[in-house]
């Protein structure tokens, strides 16, 4: 399973879904330059390196494993929608899962 491919597909699926609604202007706070984001993401990625290597078989500290690539792609897709799944008004998809 190629995670990079599926992450792109997740983004495309949500963009296709969003395209079914009336166009609108996004809030200015959501606009950020690639350069500014790259700097912040570089710091973030650097900080993530200060973790235990749960993915590696030589690390058996807690017997934890990273999430399956399918779970990562699904989580990304859901986060792009940002359903409020802990409340009753979470939306039709989350309401259907409760049944």
Coordinates of C-alpha atoms in Angstrom, one line a residue:
X1 CA 0.0 0.0 0.0
X2 CA 1.5 3.3 -1.1
X3 CA 0.7 5.8 1.7
X4 CA 1.7 8.8 -0.4
X5 CA -0.7 7.8 -3.1
X6 CA -3.6 7.2 -0.7
X7 CA -3.0 10.5 1.1
X8 CA -3.3 12.3 -2.2
X9 CA -6.5 10.3 -3.0
X10 CA -7.9 11.2 0.4
X11 CA -7.3 14.9 -0.3
X12 CA -8.8 14.6 -3.8
X13 CA -11.9 12.8 -2.5
X14 CA -12.6 15.6 0.0
X15 CA -12.0 18.2 -2.6
X16 CA -14.5 16.5 -4.9
X17 CA -17.0 16.3 -2.1
X18 CA -16.5 20.0 -1.3
X19 CA -17.0 20.9 -5.0
X20 CA -20.6 19.8 -4.7
X21 CA -21.4 22.8 -2.5
X22 CA -21.8 26.5 -3.5
X23 CA -18.4 28.3 -3.8
X24 CA -17.3 30.7 -1.1
X25 CA -14.3 32.7 0.0
X26 CA -12.3 31.0 2.7
X27 CA -11.4 33.0 5.8
X28 CA -8.1 34.9 5.4
X29 CA -6.6 33.1 8.4
X30 CA -6.5 30.0 6.3
X31 CA -4.3 31.5 3.7
X32 CA -0.6 31.0 4.5
X33 CA 2.4 31.1 2.2
X34 CA 4.3 27.9 1.4
X35 CA 7.5 29.5 2.7
X36 CA 5.9 30.4 6.1
X37 CA 4.3 27.0 6.4
X38 CA 7.5 25.3 5.4
X39 CA 9.3 27.0 8.3
X40 CA 6.7 26.0 10.9
X41 CA 6.4 22.5 9.5
X42 CA 10.2 22.1 9.6
X43 CA 10.2 22.9 13.3
X44 CA 7.3 20.5 13.9
X45 CA 8.9 17.7 12.0
X46 CA 12.2 18.3 13.9
X47 CA 10.3 18.0 17.2
X48 CA 8.6 14.8 16.1
X49 CA 12.1 13.2 15.8
X50 CA 12.3 13.3 19.6
X51 CA 10.1 10.2 19.9
X52 CA 10.7 6.5 20.4
X53 CA 10.9 4.5 17.2
X54 CA 7.6 2.6 17.6
X55 CA 7.7 1.6 14.0
X56 CA 11.0 -0.3 14.3
X57 CA 11.1 -4.0 15.3
X58 CA 14.1 -3.5 17.5
X59 CA 12.0 -1.2 19.8
X60 CA 9.8 -3.4 22.0
X61 CA 9.3 -0.9 24.8
X62 CA 5.5 -0.9 25.0
X63 CA 4.8 -3.3 22.0
X64 CA 3.2 -0.3 20.3
X65 CA 2.8 -0.2 16.5
X66 CA 2.3 2.8 14.2
X67 CA -1.2 3.1 12.7
X68 CA -1.9 1.1 9.6
X69 CA -1.5 3.2 6.4
X70 CA -5.2 2.7 5.7
X71 CA -6.0 4.2 9.1
X72 CA -3.8 7.2 8.3
X73 CA -5.5 7.8 5.0
X74 CA -8.9 7.5 6.5
X75 CA -8.0 9.7 9.4
X76 CA -6.7 12.4 7.1
X77 CA -9.9 12.3 5.0
X78 CA -12.0 12.6 8.1
X79 CA -9.9 15.5 9.5
X80 CA -10.3 17.4 6.3
X81 CA -14.1 17.3 6.9
X82 CA -13.6 17.8 10.7
X83 CA -16.8 16.1 11.8
X84 CA -17.8 16.7 15.3
X85 CA -18.3 13.0 16.1
X86 CA -18.5 13.4 19.8
X87 CA -21.7 15.5 19.7
X88 CA -25.3 14.7 18.6
X89 CA -25.0 17.2 15.8
X90 CA -21.9 15.3 14.3
X91 CA -23.6 14.8 11.0
X92 CA -25.2 12.0 9.1
X93 CA -22.1 9.8 8.8
X94 CA -21.4 9.9 12.5
X95 CA -25.0 9.5 13.4
X96 CA -25.2 6.3 11.3
X97 CA -22.2 4.9 13.1
X98 CA -24.0 5.1 16.4
X99 CA -26.7 2.8 15.3

